[in-house]
Each structure stands twice: as structure tokens, then as C-alpha cells.
CSV table of C-alpha atoms and ligand atoms in Angstrom, one decimal:
chain,number,residue,atom,x,y,z
A,285,UNK,CA,-44.1,-35.7,1.5
A,286,UNK,CA,-42.4,-36.1,-1.6
A,287,UNK,CA,-41.6,-32.8,-2.8
A,288,UNK,CA,-40.6,-31.9,0.5
A,289,UNK,CA,-37.9,-34.3,0.2
A,290,UNK,CA,-36.6,-33.7,-3.0
A,291,UNK,CA,-36.7,-30.0,-1.8
A,292,UNK,CA,-34.5,-30.7,1.0
A,293,UNK,CA,-31.8,-32.9,-1.1
A,294,UNK,CA,-31.2,-30.0,-3.6
A,295,UNK,CA,-31.4,-27.3,-0.5
A,296,UNK,CA,-28.5,-29.6,1.2
A,297,UNK,CA,-26.7,-29.8,-2.1
A,298,UNK,CA,-27.0,-26.2,-2.6
A,299,UNK,CA,-25.9,-25.5,1.0
A,300,UNK,CA,-22.4,-27.9,0.6
A,301,UNK,CA,-21.9,-26.1,-2.5
A,302,UNK,CA,-21.8,-22.6,-0.5
A,303,UNK,CA,-20.0,-24.1,2.3
A,304,UNK,CA,-17.3,-25.8,-0.2
A,305,UNK,CA,-17.0,-22.3,-2.3
A,306,UNK,CA,-16.5,-20.2,1.1
A,307,UNK,CA,-14.1,-23.1,2.0
A,308,UNK,CA,-12.0,-22.1,-0.9
A,309,UNK,CA,-12.5,-18.7,-0.7
A,310,UNK,CA,-11.2,-18.2,2.7
A,311,UNK,CA,-9.0,-15.3,3.2
A,312,UNK,CA,-5.8,-16.5,5.2
A,313,UNK,CA,-6.8,-14.5,8.4
A,314,UNK,CA,-4.5,-17.4,10.0
A,315,UNK,CA,-2.5,-15.7,13.0
A,316,UNK,CA,0.0,-18.4,12.6
A,317,UNK,CA,0.5,-16.8,9.0
A,318,UNK,CA,0.8,-12.9,10.4
A,319,UNK,CA,4.1,-11.6,9.6
A,320,UNK,CA,4.8,-9.3,12.3
A,321,UNK,CA,7.8,-7.6,10.8
A,322,UNK,CA,5.6,-6.3,8.0
A,323,UNK,CA,2.7,-5.6,9.9
A,324,UNK,CA,1.7,-2.2,12.2
A,325,UNK,CA,-0.5,-2.8,14.9
A,326,UNK,CA,-1.6,-0.8,17.9
A,327,UNK,CA,-0.1,1.0,19.9
A,328,UNK,CA,2.5,0.9,17.1
A,329,UNK,CA,5.5,0.7,19.5
A,330,UNK,CA,8.8,1.5,17.9
A,331,UNK,CA,7.3,3.4,15.1
A,332,UNK,CA,9.4,5.7,14.0
A,333,UNK,CA,13.1,6.7,12.6
A,334,UNK,CA,15.0,4.6,15.1
A,335,UNK,CA,17.2,1.9,13.7
A,336,UNK,CA,15.5,-1.1,15.4
A,337,UNK,CA,12.3,0.6,13.7
A,338,UNK,CA,10.4,-1.4,11.4
A,339,UNK,CA,8.2,1.6,10.3
A,340,UNK,CA,9.0,5.4,9.1
A,341,UNK,CA,7.0,8.0,8.5
A,342,UNK,CA,7.1,10.8,6.8
A,343,UNK,CA,5.4,14.4,6.1
A,344,UNK,CA,2.2,15.6,8.4
A,345,UNK,CA,1.9,12.1,9.5
A,346,UNK,CA,0.8,11.7,12.8
A,347,UNK,CA,1.2,8.7,15.2
A,348,UNK,CA,-1.2,8.0,18.7
A,349,UNK,CA,-1.9,4.9,20.2
A,350,UNK,CA,-4.9,4.2,18.3
A,351,UNK,CA,-4.6,5.1,15.1
A,352,UNK,CA,-1.8,6.7,12.5
A,353,UNK,CA,-3.3,9.8,10.5
A,354,UNK,CA,-1.6,10.4,7.6
A,355,UNK,CA,-3.1,13.4,6.7
A,356,UNK,CA,-5.1,15.7,9.0
A,357,UNK,CA,-8.5,17.1,7.8
A,358,UNK,CA,-6.4,20.5,6.8
A,359,UNK,CA,-5.2,22.1,2.9
A,360,UNK,CA,-2.4,20.7,1.4
A,361,UNK,CA,-1.2,18.2,3.5
A,362,UNK,CA,0.5,14.9,2.7
A,363,UNK,CA,1.9,12.0,4.8
A,364,UNK,CA,3.3,8.5,4.2
A,365,UNK,CA,4.1,5.7,6.5
A,366,UNK,CA,6.6,3.0,5.4
A,367,UNK,CA,7.8,-0.6,6.2
A,368,UNK,CA,11.6,-0.7,6.5
A,369,UNK,CA,11.8,-4.4,6.1
A,370,UNK,CA,11.7,-5.2,2.5
A,371,UNK,CA,9.1,-8.4,2.0
A,372,UNK,CA,10.6,-11.2,0.3
A,373,UNK,CA,7.3,-13.5,0.5
A,374,UNK,CA,6.1,-14.7,-3.0
A,375,UNK,CA,2.4,-15.2,-2.0
A,376,UNK,CA,1.3,-12.3,0.4
A,377,UNK,CA,-1.9,-11.0,1.8
A,378,UNK,CA,-2.3,-7.5,3.4
A,379,UNK,CA,-5.4,-6.4,5.5
A,380,UNK,CA,-5.5,-3.0,5.8
A,381,UNK,CA,-8.3,-1.4,8.0
A,382,UNK,CA,-8.3,2.5,7.3
A,383,UNK,CA,-11.0,5.6,8.5
A,384,UNK,CA,-11.5,8.8,6.0
A,385,UNK,CA,-13.4,11.0,7.9
A,386,UNK,CA,-13.7,14.8,8.0
A,387,UNK,CA,-16.1,17.7,8.0
A,388,UNK,CA,-16.4,18.2,4.1
A,389,UNK,CA,-20.0,17.8,2.7
A,390,UNK,CA,-20.3,15.5,0.0
A,391,UNK,CA,-17.7,16.0,-3.0
A,392,UNK,CA,-16.1,18.4,-1.2
A,393,UNK,CA,-13.3,16.3,0.2
A,394,UNK,CA,-10.2,14.9,-1.0
A,395,UNK,CA,-7.7,13.3,-1.9
A,396,UNK,CA,-7.3,9.8,-0.6
A,397,UNK,CA,-5.0,7.3,0.4
A,398,UNK,CA,-2.8,4.8,-2.0
A,399,UNK,CA,-1.3,1.8,-0.7
A,400,UNK,CA,2.0,0.7,-1.8
A,401,UNK,CA,4.2,-2.3,-2.6
A,402,UNK,CA,7.4,-0.4,-3.9
A,403,UNK,CA,10.7,-0.8,-4.5
A,404,UNK,CA,11.8,2.7,-3.4
A,405,UNK,CA,10.2,4.2,0.1
A,406,UNK,CA,9.8,7.5,2.0
A,407,UNK,CA,9.9,9.1,-1.7
A,408,UNK,CA,7.7,12.1,-1.3
A,409,UNK,CA,6.1,13.2,-4.2
A,410,UNK,CA,2.6,14.1,-6.1
A,411,UNK,CA,0.9,10.4,-6.0
A,412,UNK,CA,-0.9,11.2,-3.0
A,413,UNK,CA,1.9,11.9,-1.4
A,414,UNK,CA,4.7,9.5,-3.0
A,415,UNK,CA,6.9,9.7,-5.9
A,416,UNK,CA,6.2,9.9,-9.7
A,417,UNK,CA,6.7,7.5,-11.4
A,418,UNK,CA,7.0,5.1,-8.9
A,419,UNK,CA,8.0,1.7,-9.7
A,420,UNK,CA,5.8,-1.6,-8.0
A,421,UNK,CA,1.9,-1.6,-7.0
A,422,UNK,CA,-0.3,1.1,-6.2
A,423,UNK,CA,-3.8,0.7,-4.5
A,424,UNK,CA,-5.8,4.2,-4.6
A,425,UNK,CA,-8.5,4.8,-2.6
A,426,UNK,CA,-9.4,8.3,-4.8
A,427,UNK,CA,-12.0,10.0,-2.5
A,428,UNK,CA,-11.9,13.0,-5.4
A,429,UNK,CA,-13.1,13.0,-8.6
A,430,UNK,CA,-10.6,15.5,-11.0
A,431,UNK,CA,-12.0,13.9,-14.0
A,432,UNK,CA,-15.2,15.8,-15.1
A,433,UNK,CA,-15.8,13.8,-18.1
A,434,UNK,CA,-15.6,10.3,-16.2
A,435,UNK,CA,-19.4,10.8,-14.9
A,436,UNK,CA,-19.9,6.9,-15.8
A,437,UNK,CA,-18.1,5.7,-12.4
A,438,UNK,CA,-18.9,7.4,-8.8
A,439,UNK,CA,-16.6,8.6,-6.2
A,440,UNK,CA,-15.1,7.0,-3.8
A,441,UNK,CA,-13.2,4.9,-6.5
A,442,UNK,CA,-10.7,2.0,-5.9
A,443,UNK,CA,-8.4,1.1,-8.3
A,444,UNK,CA,-5.0,-0.7,-8.7
A,445,UNK,CA,-2.0,0.5,-10.9
A,446,UNK,CA,1.3,-1.5,-11.9
A,447,UNK,CA,4.3,0.5,-13.1
A,448,UNK,CA,7.6,-0.6,-14.5
A,449,UNK,CA,8.9,3.1,-13.1
A,450,UNK,CA,8.2,5.0,-16.3
A,451,UNK,CA,4.0,5.7,-16.6
A,452,UNK,CA,3.2,8.7,-14.4
A,453,UNK,CA,0.1,9.4,-12.8
A,454,UNK,CA,-2.8,11.0,-14.6
A,455,UNK,CA,-4.1,13.1,-11.2
A,456,UNK,CA,-6.7,14.6,-13.9
A,457,UNK,CA,-8.0,11.8,-15.1
A,458,UNK,CA,-8.1,10.1,-11.7
A,459,UNK,CA,-5.2,7.5,-13.1
A,460,UNK,CA,-7.7,6.0,-15.4
A,461,UNK,CA,-5.1,5.5,-18.7
A,462,UNK,CA,-3.3,3.2,-16.1
A,463,UNK,CA,-5.6,1.4,-13.8
A,464,UNK,CA,-6.0,-2.5,-13.8
A,465,UNK,CA,-9.7,-2.5,-12.3
A,466,UNK,CA,-11.5,-0.9,-9.6
A,467,UNK,CA,-14.8,-0.3,-8.3
A,468,UNK,CA,-16.6,2.5,-6.6
A,469,UNK,CA,-17.4,2.4,-2.3
A,470,UNK,CA,-18.5,4.3,0.1
A,471,UNK,CA,-15.4,4.5,2.4
A,472,UNK,CA,-15.8,7.8,3.7
A,473,UNK,CA,-17.6,9.2,6.9
A,474,UNK,CA,-18.6,5.5,8.0
A,475,UNK,CA,-19.6,4.6,11.5
A,476,UNK,CA,-18.2,1.4,11.6
A,477,UNK,CA,-15.0,0.1,10.3
A,478,UNK,CA,-13.6,-0.2,7.1
A,479,UNK,CA,-11.4,-2.7,5.2
A,480,UNK,CA,-9.4,-3.8,2.1
A,481,UNK,CA,-7.5,-6.9,1.2
A,482,UNK,CA,-5.0,-7.2,-1.2
A,483,UNK,CA,-3.5,-10.5,-2.1
A,484,UNK,CA,-1.0,-11.3,-4.7
A,485,UNK,CA,-0.3,-14.7,-5.5
A,486,UNK,CA,1.0,-16.7,-8.7
A,487,UNK,CA,0.6,-13.8,-10.8
A,488,UNK,CA,-2.9,-12.7,-9.4
A,489,UNK,CA,-3.9,-10.0,-7.9
A,490,UNK,CA,-7.1,-9.4,-6.1
A,491,UNK,CA,-8.6,-6.6,-4.0
A,492,UNK,CA,-11.4,-6.6,-1.8
A,493,UNK,CA,-13.3,-4.6,0.2
A,494,UNK,CA,-15.6,-4.7,3.6
A,495,UNK,CA,-16.7,-1.4,4.5
A,496,UNK,CA,-20.4,-1.8,4.8
A,497,UNK,CA,-20.3,-3.3,8.3
A,498,UNK,CA,-21.0,-6.7,6.9
A,499,UNK,CA,-18.0,-8.8,8.1
A,500,UNK,CA,-17.6,-10.4,4.6
A,501,UNK,CA,-15.6,-9.4,1.9
A,502,UNK,CA,-16.6,-7.9,-1.3
A,503,UNK,CA,-14.6,-8.2,-4.6
A,504,UNK,CA,-13.3,-5.1,-6.1
A,505,UNK,CA,-10.3,-6.0,-8.5
A,506,UNK,CA,-9.2,-9.2,-9.7
A,507,UNK,CA,-6.7,-9.5,-12.3
A,508,UNK,CA,-4.3,-12.1,-13.6
A,509,UNK,CA,-1.1,-12.0,-15.2
A,510,UNK,CA,0.6,-9.2,-13.0
A,511,UNK,CA,4.1,-9.9,-12.3
A,512,UNK,CA,5.6,-8.0,-9.1
A,513,UNK,CA,8.9,-9.1,-7.3
A,514,UNK,CA,10.2,-9.7,-4.1
A,515,UNK,CA,12.1,-7.3,-2.0
A,516,UNK,CA,9.7,-4.4,-2.3
A,517,UNK,CA,8.6,-2.2,0.8
A,518,UNK,CA,5.1,-1.9,1.9
A,519,UNK,CA,3.7,1.5,2.8
A,520,UNK,CA,0.2,3.9,2.7
A,521,UNK,CA,0.4,7.2,2.2
A,522,UNK,CA,-1.9,10.2,1.7
A,523,UNK,CA,-2.4,13.9,0.3
A,524,UNK,CA,-5.2,16.9,0.7
A,525,UNK,CA,-5.4,19.6,-1.7
A,526,UNK,CA,-7.5,22.9,-1.7
A,527,UNK,CA,-9.9,20.1,-0.1
A,528,UNK,CA,-9.3,17.8,2.8
A,529,UNK,CA,-10.3,15.0,5.0
A,530,UNK,CA,-8.5,13.2,7.7
A,531,UNK,CA,-6.7,10.0,6.4
A,532,UNK,CA,-6.0,7.5,8.9
A,533,UNK,CA,-4.6,3.8,8.8
A,534,UNK,CA,-5.8,1.9,12.1
A,535,UNK,CA,-3.6,-1.4,11.1
A,536,UNK,CA,-1.8,-3.2,8.3
A,537,UNK,CA,-1.8,-6.7,8.4
A,538,UNK,CA,0.7,-8.8,6.4
A,539,UNK,CA,0.0,-12.8,6.2
A,540,UNK,CA,2.1,-14.9,4.1
A,541,UNK,CA,0.0,-17.0,1.9
A,542,UNK,CA,0.9,-20.8,2.0
A,543,UNK,CA,0.9,-21.6,-1.9
A,544,UNK,CA,3.5,-24.2,-3.6
A,545,UNK,CA,5.2,-23.3,-6.9
A,546,UNK,CA,7.0,-25.6,-9.2
A,547,UNK,CA,10.8,-26.2,-8.9
A,548,UNK,CA,11.6,-23.6,-11.6
A,549,UNK,CA,9.8,-21.2,-9.9
A,550,UNK,CA,12.0,-21.5,-6.8
A,551,UNK,CA,14.9,-21.4,-8.5
A,552,UNK,CA,14.2,-18.1,-10.3
A,553,UNK,CA,15.8,-14.9,-8.6
A,554,UNK,CA,12.2,-13.4,-7.8
A,555,UNK,CA,14.0,-10.0,-6.7
A,556,UNK,CA,15.0,-9.4,-10.1
A,557,UNK,CA,11.3,-9.5,-11.8
A,558,UNK,CA,10.1,-6.2,-13.6
A,559,UNK,CA,6.8,-4.8,-12.6
A,560,UNK,CA,4.6,-5.4,-15.0
A,561,UNK,CA,0.6,-7.2,-16.3
A,562,UNK,CA,0.5,-9.1,-19.2
A,563,UNK,CA,-3.6,-8.8,-19.5
A,564,UNK,CA,-5.5,-5.5,-18.8
A,565,UNK,CA,-8.2,-8.2,-18.8
A,566,UNK,CA,-10.2,-9.5,-15.6
A,567,UNK,CA,-9.3,-12.9,-15.4
A,568,UNK,CA,-13.2,-13.6,-15.8
A,569,UNK,CA,-12.4,-12.9,-19.7
A,570,UNK,CA,-9.5,-14.7,-19.5
A,571,UNK,CA,-10.2,-18.2,-19.7
A,572,UNK,CA,-8.2,-18.5,-22.2
A,573,UNK,CA,-5.1,-17.1,-20.6
A,574,UNK,CA,-1.9,-18.0,-22.3
A,575,UNK,CA,0.6,-17.8,-19.2
A,576,UNK,CA,-1.7,-20.4,-17.4
A,577,UNK,CA,-1.0,-18.1,-14.5
A,578,UNK,CA,-5.0,-17.8,-13.1
A,579,UNK,CA,-6.0,-21.2,-14.1
A,580,UNK,CA,-3.1,-23.4,-12.5
A,581,UNK,CA,-3.8,-21.2,-8.8
A,582,UNK,CA,-3.8,-23.9,-6.5
A,583,UNK,CA,-7.2,-22.1,-5.3
A,584,UNK,CA,-8.8,-23.2,-8.8
A,585,UNK,CA,-7.6,-26.3,-8.8
A,586,UNK,CA,-9.0,-26.8,-5.4
A,587,UNK,CA,-12.1,-25.4,-6.4
A,588,UNK,CA,-12.8,-27.5,-9.4
A,589,UNK,CA,-12.3,-30.5,-6.6
A,590,UNK,CA,-14.6,-29.1,-4.1
A,591,UNK,CA,-17.3,-28.7,-6.9
A,592,UNK,CA,-16.9,-32.1,-7.9
A,593,UNK,CA,-16.8,-33.6,-4.7
A,594,UNK,CA,-19.9,-31.3,-3.8
A,595,UNK,CA,-21.6,-32.7,-7.3
A,596,UNK,CA,-21.4,-35.5,-6.3
A,597,UNK,CA,-22.7,-35.7,-2.9
A,598,UNK,CA,-25.5,-33.8,-4.5
A,599,UNK,CA,-26.0,-36.6,-6.9
A,600,UNK,CA,-25.7,-39.2,-4.3
A,601,UNK,CA,-27.9,-37.7,-1.6
A,602,UNK,CA,-30.4,-37.2,-4.7
A,603,UNK,CA,-30.4,-40.6,-5.4
A,604,UNK,CA,-30.9,-42.1,-1.9
A,605,UNK,CA,-34.1,-39.9,-1.6
A,606,UNK,CA,-35.2,-40.9,-4.9
A,607,UNK,CA,-34.7,-44.5,-4.2
A,608,UNK,CA,-36.3,-44.1,-1.0
A,609,UNK,CA,-39.5,-42.2,-1.9
A,610,UNK,CA,-39.6,-44.8,-5.2
A,611,UNK,CA,-39.6,-47.5,-2.3
A,612,UNK,CA,-42.2,-45.8,-0.2
A,613,UNK,CA,-44.5,-45.2,-3.1
A,614,UNK,CA,-44.1,-49.1,-4.4
A,615,UNK,CA,-45.4,-49.8,-0.4
A,616,UNK,CA,-47.6,-47.4,-0.9
A,617,UNK,CA,-49.0,-48.5,-4.6
A,618,UNK,CA,-48.7,-52.7,-2.7
A,619,UNK,CA,-51.0,-51.6,0.1
A,620,UNK,CA,-53.5,-49.6,-2.1
A,621,UNK,CA,-53.5,-53.2,-4.9
B,83,NAG,C1,6.7,-0.1,-18.8
B,83,NAG,O1,5.4,0.3,-19.2
B,83,NAG,C2,4.6,0.7,-20.6
B,83,NAG,C3,3.3,0.7,-19.8
B,83,NAG,O2,2.9,-0.7,-19.7
B,83,NAG,C4,5.4,0.0,-21.7
B,83,NAG,O3,5.3,0.9,-22.7
B,83,NAG,C5,7.2,0.1,-21.1
B,83,NAG,O4,7.7,-0.9,-22.9
B,83,NAG,C6,7.4,-0.5,-20.1
B,83,NAG,N1,8.8,-0.3,-20.2
B,83,NAG,C7,9.7,-1.5,-20.1
B,83,NAG,C8,11.0,-0.8,-19.6
B,83,NAG,O5,9.5,-2.2,-19.5
B,84,CA,CA1,-8.9,12.1,-7.9
């Protein structure tokens, strides 16, 4: 009896803690905050080069009613799709549903998809179909290993790069010298839907993936000290080489994150920011981040508050249970005597 009670109070505390952590980490999928002008969704009405269109495409891109195929499973193709409305949100989260599939056997397919938030749009080039160098943020879903020395990581490999317009993407090294972080993920020829989310808020860049049909996000990249301006364009591109794949985008949904900024931050001109990264480390190692970028996020504040609340609740529950148990024991003792 006693053991059971103590156990259940601990379980309760752990449960509460879980609930708290989950609610802090929730991805803002709130429909109210969906920004239609920056989102690409079935059946892709109005996608094209008309003046009223909010998305334009280039190259091998084929728009059907259920997907946007950036490249077919054929050699030497390049395609892209771009939001034509610049984004002036300071804090945002992009959810991308994608599908990479083809007839190539393991390691005989390529090259992958890149997701963009850049100053320029519709400039074809050698970085997964986009220009080199680019100015802004790229998330690469690299399905082909070019660097045969980099056997310490498995492919497909997802990575992020922030460029001020001066650094070339090193295909031969799969972008390793300029990457900010990354993870391996089985994203190809999956039967179920595959998703990737990019969150940029308060100088923190987070990339999460949901590719194992578990309906939950797995963290892939999380770094602080990232500076990106407003007024850039979202896009996606893909390329094939000697090896190929179908590279499909099913949807890109942009959500505005409700985050408060200091009056100073509000008053500065965010469109003048130069893309840069002050720390080439994961924020987990950045507890002493001098910019305070990471610690001052409201998310972290909330997390601390809720953790404290949970701890307090846990203590109270343990205390009450302890008191009850103690009292019962006293009564039993009384009866024994
Ligand atoms: C651009 O970035 C590179 C590499 O991070 C850096 O060496 C260079 O100084 C930067 N240039 C400008 C103009 O900020
Ligand atoms: Ca590659």
C-alpha cells in the first residue's frame, strides 16, 4: 500500500513534468497563425507567373493538383518554387511536407532538396538548383554522399547553412565546412508522409523532422546566435545529376510565432540585418552565450517557470501522500498497542 502510494505520487510528478515539457515544446500549428500569403497548399491554385500569383516556379518543376514536383526521376534536372511575397515576420515556423522517391537503389540516387529563406528568388544555379553563393538561410536534404572521406555520417543528411553571400557551397564535401549542424534521416522512398519544420525565433534556428510515421517532431538542428533579416523569400529547389529521384513538395505552411520583443528590438530596422551566425555550436553547449540570445527566449522562461511549478506540485503531492501514510501508520501503531 505504502509503496504503491509513493510510487504513484512519483509517477504523477513525472507525468506532470512530461505534460509541462510537452506544452512548452509544442509547435505552433495554430491555424490562426497560418500565413496564407507565404504558404503553398493543395490544390496550388494560382501558382505560376501571373502578376497576382504568390508562388512562381522555374526549371523542371511540375505543378499537379496533389504535389509540386521539383525534379522528375531523370538525370540532370533542376527545379525550384518560390514565394513571391517577401516575409516581414520576425518569428516564424515553416512546416514542409515533402516526398523523395525514385527507382534508384540504395546510394544510387540524388541529389536532394534545399529549402530557402533568401534575399533573391528564382536565380538558378549549382546549389541544389539555386545560385551560388546565396544570401540567407538554406536547409539541405542531401540524399547523395559526395564526400567519400566523410563516412562518419550516414546519408540522407540534413544540414543548415547561413550565408552572407560570400561563401560557396562545397558540393565535394557535402557542405560540411559551412554547415551549422545536421542529422541523418531516412527520408527516401518512405510509404508514409514525411515532414520537416524550420523555426526561427529570437536568433535561434531549430530544425525538426517527422519522418518515421510517429506523428512527433525529432530535433535535428538547434543553434543560437543566428541573425536573419526580414524581407527575404521562402523557396524550395532540387537537383538531379548522374543519379536522380523525384523531389516533391506537398506543402509549405508558414506560421507566425507570437513572441514579444523589447522596444529596442521593435524599433530597429530588421530588413537591414546581415545574415550571420555568432556561434558555431549547439545551444546545449552555449549556456554562457554572451549574447543572451538563447537564454532570453520566452520559451525558455516558460520552461523554467513550468518546471518550477511541476517541481512544486510534485513536492506538494509527495508531502500530502507522506502525511497520509504517516498518519495511517500512527493509527495502526495505536491499534497495535
Ligand atoms: C561572411 O562570412 C564569412 C564566413 O562566415 C566571413 O569570413 C566574412 O567575414 C563575412 N563577410 C562579411 C562581409 O560579413
Ligand atoms: Ca551531396
